[in-house]
PDB file of C-alpha atoms and ligand atoms in Angstrom:
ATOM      1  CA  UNK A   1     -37.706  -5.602 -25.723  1.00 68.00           C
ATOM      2  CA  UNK A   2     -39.210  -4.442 -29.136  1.00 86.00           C
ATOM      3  CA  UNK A   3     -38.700  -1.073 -30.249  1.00 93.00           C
ATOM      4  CA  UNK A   4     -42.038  -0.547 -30.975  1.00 94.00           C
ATOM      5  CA  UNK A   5     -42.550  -1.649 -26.873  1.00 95.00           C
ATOM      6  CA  UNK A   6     -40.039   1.073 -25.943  1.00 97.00           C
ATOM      7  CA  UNK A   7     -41.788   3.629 -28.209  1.00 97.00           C
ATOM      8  CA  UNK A   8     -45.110   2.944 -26.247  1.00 97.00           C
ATOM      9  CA  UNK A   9     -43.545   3.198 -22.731  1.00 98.00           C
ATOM     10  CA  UNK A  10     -42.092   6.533 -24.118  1.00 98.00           C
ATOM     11  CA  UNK A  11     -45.355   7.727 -24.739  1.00 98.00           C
ATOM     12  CA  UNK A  12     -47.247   6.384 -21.144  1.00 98.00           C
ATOM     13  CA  UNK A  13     -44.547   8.668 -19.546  1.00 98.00           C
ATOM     14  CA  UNK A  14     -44.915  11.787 -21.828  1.00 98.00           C
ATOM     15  CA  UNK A  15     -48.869  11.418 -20.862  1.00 98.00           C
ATOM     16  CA  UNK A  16     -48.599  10.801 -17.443  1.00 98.00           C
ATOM     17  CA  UNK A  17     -46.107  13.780 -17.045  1.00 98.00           C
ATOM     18  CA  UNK A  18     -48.732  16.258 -18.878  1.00 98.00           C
ATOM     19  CA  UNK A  19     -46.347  16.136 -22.026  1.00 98.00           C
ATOM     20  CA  UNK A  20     -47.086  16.442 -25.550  1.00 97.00           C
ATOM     21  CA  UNK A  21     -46.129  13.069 -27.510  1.00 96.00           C
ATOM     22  CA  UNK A  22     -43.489  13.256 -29.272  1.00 95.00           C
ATOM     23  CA  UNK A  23     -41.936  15.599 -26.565  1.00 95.00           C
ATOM     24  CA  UNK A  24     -38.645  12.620 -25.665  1.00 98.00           C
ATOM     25  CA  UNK A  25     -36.497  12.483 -28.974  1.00 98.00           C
ATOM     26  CA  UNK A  26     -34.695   8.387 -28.312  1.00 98.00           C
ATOM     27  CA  UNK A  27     -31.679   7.700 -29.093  1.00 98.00           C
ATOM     28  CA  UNK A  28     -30.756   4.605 -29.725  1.00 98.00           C
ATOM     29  CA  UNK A  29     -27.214   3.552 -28.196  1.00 98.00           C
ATOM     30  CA  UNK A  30     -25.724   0.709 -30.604  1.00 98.00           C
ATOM     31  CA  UNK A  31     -22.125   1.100 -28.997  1.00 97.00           C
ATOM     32  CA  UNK A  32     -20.796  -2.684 -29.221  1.00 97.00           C
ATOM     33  CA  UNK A  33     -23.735  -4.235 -30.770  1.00 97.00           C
ATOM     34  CA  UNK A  34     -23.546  -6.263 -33.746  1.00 96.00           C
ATOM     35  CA  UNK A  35     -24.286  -4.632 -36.848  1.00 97.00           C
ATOM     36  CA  UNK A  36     -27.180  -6.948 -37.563  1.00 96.00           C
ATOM     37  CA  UNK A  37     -29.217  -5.874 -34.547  1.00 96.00           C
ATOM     38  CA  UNK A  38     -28.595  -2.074 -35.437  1.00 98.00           C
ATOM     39  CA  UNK A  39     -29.672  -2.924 -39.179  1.00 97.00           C
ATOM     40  CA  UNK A  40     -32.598  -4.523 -37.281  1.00 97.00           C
ATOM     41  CA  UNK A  41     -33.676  -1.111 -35.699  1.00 97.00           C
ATOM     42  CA  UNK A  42     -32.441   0.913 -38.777  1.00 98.00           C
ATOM     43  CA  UNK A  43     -35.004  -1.002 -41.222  1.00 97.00           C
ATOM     44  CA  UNK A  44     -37.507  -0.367 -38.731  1.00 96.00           C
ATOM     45  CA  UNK A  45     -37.146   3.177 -39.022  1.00 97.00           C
ATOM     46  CA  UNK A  46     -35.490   4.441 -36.435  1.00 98.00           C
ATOM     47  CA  UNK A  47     -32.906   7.266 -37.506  1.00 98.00           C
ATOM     48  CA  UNK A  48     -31.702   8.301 -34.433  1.00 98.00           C
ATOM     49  CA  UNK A  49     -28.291   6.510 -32.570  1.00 98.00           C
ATOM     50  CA  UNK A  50     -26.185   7.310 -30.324  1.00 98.00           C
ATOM     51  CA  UNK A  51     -22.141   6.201 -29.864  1.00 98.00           C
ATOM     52  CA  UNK A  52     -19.623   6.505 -27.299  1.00 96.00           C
ATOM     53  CA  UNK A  53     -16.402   5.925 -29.205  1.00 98.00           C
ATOM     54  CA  UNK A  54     -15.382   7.971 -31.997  1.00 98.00           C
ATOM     55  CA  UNK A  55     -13.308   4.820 -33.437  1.00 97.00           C
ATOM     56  CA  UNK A  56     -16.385   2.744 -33.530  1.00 97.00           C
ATOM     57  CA  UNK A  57     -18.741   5.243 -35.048  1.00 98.00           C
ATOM     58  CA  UNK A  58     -16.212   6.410 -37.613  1.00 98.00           C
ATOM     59  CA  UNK A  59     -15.620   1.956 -38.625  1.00 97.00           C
ATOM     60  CA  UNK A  60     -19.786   1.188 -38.226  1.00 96.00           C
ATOM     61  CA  UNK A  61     -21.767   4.630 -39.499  1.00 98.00           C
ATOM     62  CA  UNK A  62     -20.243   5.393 -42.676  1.00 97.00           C
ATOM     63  CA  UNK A  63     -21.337   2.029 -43.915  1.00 97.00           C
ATOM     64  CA  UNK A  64     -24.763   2.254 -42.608  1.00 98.00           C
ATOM     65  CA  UNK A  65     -25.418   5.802 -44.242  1.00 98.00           C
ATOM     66  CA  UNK A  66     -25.268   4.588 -47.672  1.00 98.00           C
ATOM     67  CA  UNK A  67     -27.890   2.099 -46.578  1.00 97.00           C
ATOM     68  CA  UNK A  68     -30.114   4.617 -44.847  1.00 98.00           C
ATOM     69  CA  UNK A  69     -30.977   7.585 -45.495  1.00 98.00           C
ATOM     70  CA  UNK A  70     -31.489   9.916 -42.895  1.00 98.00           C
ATOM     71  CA  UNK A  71     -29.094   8.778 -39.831  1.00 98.00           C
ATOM     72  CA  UNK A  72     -29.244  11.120 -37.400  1.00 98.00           C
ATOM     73  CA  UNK A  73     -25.696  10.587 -34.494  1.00 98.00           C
ATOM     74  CA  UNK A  74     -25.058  11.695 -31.540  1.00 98.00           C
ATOM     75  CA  UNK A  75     -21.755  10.909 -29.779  1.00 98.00           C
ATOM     76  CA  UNK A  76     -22.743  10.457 -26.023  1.00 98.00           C
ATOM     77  CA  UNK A  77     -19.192   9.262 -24.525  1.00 98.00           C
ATOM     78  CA  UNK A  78     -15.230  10.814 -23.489  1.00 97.00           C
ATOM     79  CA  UNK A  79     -14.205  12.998 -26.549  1.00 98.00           C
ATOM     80  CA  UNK A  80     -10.470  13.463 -26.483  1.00 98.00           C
ATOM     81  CA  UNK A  81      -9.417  17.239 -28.153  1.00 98.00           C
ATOM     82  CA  UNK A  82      -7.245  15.191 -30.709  1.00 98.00           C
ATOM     83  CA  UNK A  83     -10.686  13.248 -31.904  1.00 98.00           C
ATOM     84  CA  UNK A  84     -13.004  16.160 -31.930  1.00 98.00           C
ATOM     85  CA  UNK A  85     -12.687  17.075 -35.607  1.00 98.00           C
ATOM     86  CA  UNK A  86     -13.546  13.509 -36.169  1.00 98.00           C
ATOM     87  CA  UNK A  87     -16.466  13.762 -33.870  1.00 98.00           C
ATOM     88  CA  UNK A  88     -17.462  16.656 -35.899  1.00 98.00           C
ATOM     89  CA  UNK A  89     -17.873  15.642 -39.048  1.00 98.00           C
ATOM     90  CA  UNK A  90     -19.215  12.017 -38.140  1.00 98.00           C
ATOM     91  CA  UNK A  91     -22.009  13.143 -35.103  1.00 98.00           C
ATOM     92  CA  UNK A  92     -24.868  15.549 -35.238  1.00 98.00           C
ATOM     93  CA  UNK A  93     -24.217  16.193 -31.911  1.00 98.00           C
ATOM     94  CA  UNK A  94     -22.028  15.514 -28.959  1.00 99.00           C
ATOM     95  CA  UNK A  95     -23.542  15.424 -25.367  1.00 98.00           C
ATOM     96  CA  UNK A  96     -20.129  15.150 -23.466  1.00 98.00           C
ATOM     97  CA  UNK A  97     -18.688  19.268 -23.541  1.00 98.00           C
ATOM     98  CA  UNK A  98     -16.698  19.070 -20.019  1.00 98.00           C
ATOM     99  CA  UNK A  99     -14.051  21.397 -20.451  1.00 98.00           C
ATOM    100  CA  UNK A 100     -12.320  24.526 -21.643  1.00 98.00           C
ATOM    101  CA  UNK A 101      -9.651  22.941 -23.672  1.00 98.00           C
ATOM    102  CA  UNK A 102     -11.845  20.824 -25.451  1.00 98.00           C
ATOM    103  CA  UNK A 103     -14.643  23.923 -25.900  1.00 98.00           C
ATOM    104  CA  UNK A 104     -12.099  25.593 -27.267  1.00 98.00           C
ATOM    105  CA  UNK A 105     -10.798  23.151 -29.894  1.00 98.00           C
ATOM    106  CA  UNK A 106     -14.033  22.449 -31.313  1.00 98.00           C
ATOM    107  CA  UNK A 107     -14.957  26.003 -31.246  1.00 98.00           C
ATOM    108  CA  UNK A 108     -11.863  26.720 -33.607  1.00 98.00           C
ATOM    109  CA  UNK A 109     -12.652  23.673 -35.864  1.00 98.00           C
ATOM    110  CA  UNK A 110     -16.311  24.844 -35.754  1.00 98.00           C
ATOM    111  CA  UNK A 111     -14.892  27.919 -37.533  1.00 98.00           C
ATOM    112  CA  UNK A 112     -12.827  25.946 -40.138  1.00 98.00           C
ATOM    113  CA  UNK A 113     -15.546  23.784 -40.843  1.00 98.00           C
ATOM    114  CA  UNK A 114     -18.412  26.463 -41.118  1.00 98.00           C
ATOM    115  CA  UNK A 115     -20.482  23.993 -38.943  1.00 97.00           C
ATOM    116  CA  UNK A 116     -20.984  22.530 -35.306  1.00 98.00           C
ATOM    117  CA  UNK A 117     -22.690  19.859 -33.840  1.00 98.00           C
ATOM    118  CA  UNK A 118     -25.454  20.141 -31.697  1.00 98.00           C
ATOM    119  CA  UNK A 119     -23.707  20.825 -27.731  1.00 99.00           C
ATOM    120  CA  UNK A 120     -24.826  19.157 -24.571  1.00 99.00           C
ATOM    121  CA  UNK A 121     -22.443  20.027 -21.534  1.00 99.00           C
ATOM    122  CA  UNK A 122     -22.080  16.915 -19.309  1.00 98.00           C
ATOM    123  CA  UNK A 123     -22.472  17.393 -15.755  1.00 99.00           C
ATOM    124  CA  UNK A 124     -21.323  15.608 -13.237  1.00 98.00           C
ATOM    125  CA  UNK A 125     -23.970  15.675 -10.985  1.00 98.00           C
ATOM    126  CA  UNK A 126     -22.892  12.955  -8.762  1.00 98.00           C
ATOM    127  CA  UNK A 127     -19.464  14.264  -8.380  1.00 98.00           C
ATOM    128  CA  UNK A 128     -17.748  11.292  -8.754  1.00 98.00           C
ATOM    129  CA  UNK A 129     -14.119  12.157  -9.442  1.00 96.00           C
ATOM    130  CA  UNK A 130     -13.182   9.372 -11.932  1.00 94.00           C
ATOM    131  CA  UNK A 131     -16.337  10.461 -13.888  1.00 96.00           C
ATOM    132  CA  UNK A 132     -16.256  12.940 -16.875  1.00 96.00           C
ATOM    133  CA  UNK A 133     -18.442  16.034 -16.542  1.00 98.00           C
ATOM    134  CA  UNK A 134     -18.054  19.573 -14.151  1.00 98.00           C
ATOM    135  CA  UNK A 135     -19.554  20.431 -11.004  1.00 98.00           C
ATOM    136  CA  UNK A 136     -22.556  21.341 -11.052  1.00 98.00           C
ATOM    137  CA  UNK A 137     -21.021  24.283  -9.073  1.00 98.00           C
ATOM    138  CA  UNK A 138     -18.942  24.996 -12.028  1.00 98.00           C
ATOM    139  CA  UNK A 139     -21.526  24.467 -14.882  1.00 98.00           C
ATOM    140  CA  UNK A 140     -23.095  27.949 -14.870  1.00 98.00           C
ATOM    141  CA  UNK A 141     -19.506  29.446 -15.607  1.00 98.00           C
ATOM    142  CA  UNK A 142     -19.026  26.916 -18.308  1.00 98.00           C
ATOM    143  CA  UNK A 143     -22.077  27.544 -19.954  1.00 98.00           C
ATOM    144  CA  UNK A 144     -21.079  31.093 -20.362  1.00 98.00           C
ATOM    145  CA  UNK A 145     -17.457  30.434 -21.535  1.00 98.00           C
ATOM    146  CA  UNK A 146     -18.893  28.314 -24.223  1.00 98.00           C
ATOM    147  CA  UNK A 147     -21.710  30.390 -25.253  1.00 98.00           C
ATOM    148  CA  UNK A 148     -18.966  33.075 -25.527  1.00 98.00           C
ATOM    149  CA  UNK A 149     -17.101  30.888 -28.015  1.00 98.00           C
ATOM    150  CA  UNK A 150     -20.425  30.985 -30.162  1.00 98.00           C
ATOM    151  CA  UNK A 151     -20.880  27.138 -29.805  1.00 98.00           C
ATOM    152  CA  UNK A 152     -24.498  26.163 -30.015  1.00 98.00           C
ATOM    153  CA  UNK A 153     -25.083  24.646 -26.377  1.00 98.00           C
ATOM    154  CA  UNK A 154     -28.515  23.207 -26.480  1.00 98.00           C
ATOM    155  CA  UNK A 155     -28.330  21.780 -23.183  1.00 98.00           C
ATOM    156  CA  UNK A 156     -26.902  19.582 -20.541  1.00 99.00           C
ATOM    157  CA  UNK A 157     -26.541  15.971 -19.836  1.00 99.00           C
ATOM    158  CA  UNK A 158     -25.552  13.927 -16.659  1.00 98.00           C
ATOM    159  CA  UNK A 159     -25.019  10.046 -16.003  1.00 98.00           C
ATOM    160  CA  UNK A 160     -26.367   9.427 -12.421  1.00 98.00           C
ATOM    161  CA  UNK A 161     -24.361   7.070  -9.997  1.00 98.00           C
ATOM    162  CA  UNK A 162     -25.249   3.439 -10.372  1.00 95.00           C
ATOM    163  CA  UNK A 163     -26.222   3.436  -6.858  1.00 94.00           C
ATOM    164  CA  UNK A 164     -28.064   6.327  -6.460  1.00 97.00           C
ATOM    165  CA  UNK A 165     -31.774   7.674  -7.065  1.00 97.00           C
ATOM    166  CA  UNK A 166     -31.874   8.952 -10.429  1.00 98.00           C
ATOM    167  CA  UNK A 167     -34.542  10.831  -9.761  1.00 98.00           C
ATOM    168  CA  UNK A 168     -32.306  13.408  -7.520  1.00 98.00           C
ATOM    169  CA  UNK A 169     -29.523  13.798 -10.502  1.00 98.00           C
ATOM    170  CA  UNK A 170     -32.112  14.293 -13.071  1.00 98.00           C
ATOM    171  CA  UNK A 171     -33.929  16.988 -10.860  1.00 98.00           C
ATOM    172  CA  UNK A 172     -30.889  18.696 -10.299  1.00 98.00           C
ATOM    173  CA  UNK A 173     -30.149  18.801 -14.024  1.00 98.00           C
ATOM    174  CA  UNK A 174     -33.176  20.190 -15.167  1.00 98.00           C
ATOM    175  CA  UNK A 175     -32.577  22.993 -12.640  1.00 98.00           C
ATOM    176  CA  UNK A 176     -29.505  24.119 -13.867  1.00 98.00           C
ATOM    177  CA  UNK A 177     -30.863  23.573 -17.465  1.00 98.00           C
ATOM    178  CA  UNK A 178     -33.826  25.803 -16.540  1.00 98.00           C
ATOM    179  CA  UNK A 179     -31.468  28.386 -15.030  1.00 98.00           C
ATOM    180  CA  UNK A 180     -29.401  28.610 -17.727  1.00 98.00           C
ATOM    181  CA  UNK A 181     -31.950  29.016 -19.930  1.00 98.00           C
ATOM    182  CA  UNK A 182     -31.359  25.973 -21.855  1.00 98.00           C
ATOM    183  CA  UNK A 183     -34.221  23.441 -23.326  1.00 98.00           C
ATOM    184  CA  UNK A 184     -31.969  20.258 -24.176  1.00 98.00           C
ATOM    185  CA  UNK A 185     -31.908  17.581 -21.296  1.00 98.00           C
ATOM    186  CA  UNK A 186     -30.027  14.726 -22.455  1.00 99.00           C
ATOM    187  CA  UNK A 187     -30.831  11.966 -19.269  1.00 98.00           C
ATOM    188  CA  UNK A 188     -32.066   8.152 -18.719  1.00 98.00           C
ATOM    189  CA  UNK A 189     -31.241   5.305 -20.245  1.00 98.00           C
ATOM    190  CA  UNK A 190     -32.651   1.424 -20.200  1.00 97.00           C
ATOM    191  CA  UNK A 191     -33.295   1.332 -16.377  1.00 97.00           C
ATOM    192  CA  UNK A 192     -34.574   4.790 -15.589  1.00 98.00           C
ATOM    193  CA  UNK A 193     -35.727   6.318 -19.301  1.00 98.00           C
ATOM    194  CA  UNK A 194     -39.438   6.926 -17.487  1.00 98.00           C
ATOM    195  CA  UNK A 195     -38.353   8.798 -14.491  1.00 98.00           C
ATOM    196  CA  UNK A 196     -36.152  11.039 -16.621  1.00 98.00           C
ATOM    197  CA  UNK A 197     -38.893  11.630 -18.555  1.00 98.00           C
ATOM    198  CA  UNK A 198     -41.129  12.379 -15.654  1.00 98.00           C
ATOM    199  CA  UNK A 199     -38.355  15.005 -14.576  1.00 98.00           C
ATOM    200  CA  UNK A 200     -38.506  16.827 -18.233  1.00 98.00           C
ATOM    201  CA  UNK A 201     -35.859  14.840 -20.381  1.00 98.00           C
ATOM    202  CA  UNK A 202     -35.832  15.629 -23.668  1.00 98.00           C
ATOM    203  CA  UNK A 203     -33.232  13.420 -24.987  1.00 98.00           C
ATOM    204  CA  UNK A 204     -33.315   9.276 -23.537  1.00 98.00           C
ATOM    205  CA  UNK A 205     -30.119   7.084 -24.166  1.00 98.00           C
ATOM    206  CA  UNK A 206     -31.117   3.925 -24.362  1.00 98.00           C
ATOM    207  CA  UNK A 207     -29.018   0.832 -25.337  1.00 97.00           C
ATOM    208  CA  UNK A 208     -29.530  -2.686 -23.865  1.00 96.00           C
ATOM    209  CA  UNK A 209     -33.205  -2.528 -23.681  1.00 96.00           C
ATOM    210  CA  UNK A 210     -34.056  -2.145 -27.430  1.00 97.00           C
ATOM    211  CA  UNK A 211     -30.526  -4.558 -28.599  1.00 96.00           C
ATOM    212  CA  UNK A 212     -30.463  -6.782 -25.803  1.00 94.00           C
ATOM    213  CA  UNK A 213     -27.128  -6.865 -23.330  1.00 93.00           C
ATOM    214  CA  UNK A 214     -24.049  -5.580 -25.011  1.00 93.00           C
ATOM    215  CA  UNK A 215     -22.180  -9.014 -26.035  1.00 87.00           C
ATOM    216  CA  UNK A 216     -19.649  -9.537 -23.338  1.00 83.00           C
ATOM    217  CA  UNK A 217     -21.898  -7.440 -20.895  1.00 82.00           C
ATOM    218  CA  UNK A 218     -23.804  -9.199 -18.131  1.00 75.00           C
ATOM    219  CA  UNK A 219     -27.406  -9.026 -19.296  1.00 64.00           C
TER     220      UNK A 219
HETATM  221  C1  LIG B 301     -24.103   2.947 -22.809  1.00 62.49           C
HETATM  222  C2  LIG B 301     -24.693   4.253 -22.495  1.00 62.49           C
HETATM  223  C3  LIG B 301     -26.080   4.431 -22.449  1.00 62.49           C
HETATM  224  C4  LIG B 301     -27.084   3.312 -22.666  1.00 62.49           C
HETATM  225  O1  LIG B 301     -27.079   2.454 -21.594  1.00 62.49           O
HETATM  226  P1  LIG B 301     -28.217   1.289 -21.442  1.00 62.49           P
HETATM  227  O2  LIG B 301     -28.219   0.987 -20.006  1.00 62.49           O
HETATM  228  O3  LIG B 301     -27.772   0.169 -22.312  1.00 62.49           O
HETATM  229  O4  LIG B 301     -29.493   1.869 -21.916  1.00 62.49           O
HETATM  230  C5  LIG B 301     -26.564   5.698 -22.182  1.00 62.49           C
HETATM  231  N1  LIG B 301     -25.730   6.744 -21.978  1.00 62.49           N
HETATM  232  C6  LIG B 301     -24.393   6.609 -22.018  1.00 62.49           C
HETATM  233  C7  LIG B 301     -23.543   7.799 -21.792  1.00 62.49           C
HETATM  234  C8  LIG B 301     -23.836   5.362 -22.279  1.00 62.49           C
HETATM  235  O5  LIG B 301     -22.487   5.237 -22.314  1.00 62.49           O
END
């Protein structure tokens, strides 16, 4: 599908929610795509890409900046403490805050560095224990720890179970985003970008449907 396809099914679901267009910032997720289709979508004009490895972004962005002007990153997968510095000086923001530890290191770089990302706290609102993210009976508590540490959270993020109703998750989300007080709600991605918009998202991640299926990824 065409970017400029995905831009106009953005913009049916921001009018058919009530929303202003423009509302749904996209990221696009280039994580294992060759660098030809991402130069593809760059020299369209897109600015805005999203990563989930801190290796790969660090080997494939640097490159792509001195081509483009503009490049806006947001690291959307696992962030190890021992990679967050990297994080931080590669990504304009980082959706996957799940824990003290890892608050806590980037709250201390943020101080070294006299900057910090853009925070989204990943919830795991399916709890599924071999997924990253905290309860969504925890998050509250975690919003405030990290708010205490000064870090700019902007707002939350959540990955629904593949075999459940997104619709549920992203719900759920935007309640504990609304009773936090937080605006940012980082949810949908190729298969179910529409209903997260429907549900208030304002950040999609969406990969395989503007690159095609990841190489080595059943389309
Ligand atoms: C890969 C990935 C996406 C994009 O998935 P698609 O189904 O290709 O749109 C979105 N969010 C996260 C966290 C991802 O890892």
């Amino acid at each position: 599908m065409s970017l400029t396809e995905i831009r106009s099914r953005i913009h049916a679901a921001e009018e058919a929610a009530g929303r202003p267009p423009g509302d749904t910032r996209l990221i696009a997720v280039s994580k294992m795509q060759p660098d030809e289709r991402v130069a593809d979508v760059l020299v369209q004009g897109h600015r805005i890409f999203g990563e989930n490895r801190v290796q790969e972004a660090a080997g494939k962005w640097p490159g792509f900046r001195e081509r483009f002007d503009g490049i806006e990153l947001h690291l959307i997968g696992p962030l190890q403490t021992n990679k967050a510095r990297q994080a931080m000086e590669l990504a304009q923001a980082i959706h996957t805050l799940d824990r003290p530890k890892l608050a806590k290191a980037i709250a201390r770089l943020a101080q070294e560095m006299g900057r910090c990302p853009d925070l989204f706290v990943q919830v795991n609102t399916g709890e599924e224990p071999q997924k990253a993210g905290v309860m969504p009976v925890d998050a509250d508590a975690f919003v405030t720890e990290c708010q205490g540490l000064d870090l700019p959270v902007r707002g939350v993020m959540c990955i629904p179970p593949v075999d459940e109703e997104p619709a549920l998750h992203f719900a759920l989300l935007a309640k504990i985003a609304a009773r936090n007080g937080l605006s940012g709600l980082s949810m949908g991605m190729s298969g179910d970008f529409e209903t997260a918009i429907a549900l208030g998202a304002t950040h999609i991640r969406v990969g395989s449907a503007i690159f095609g299926a990841r190489p080595g990824e059943p389309g």
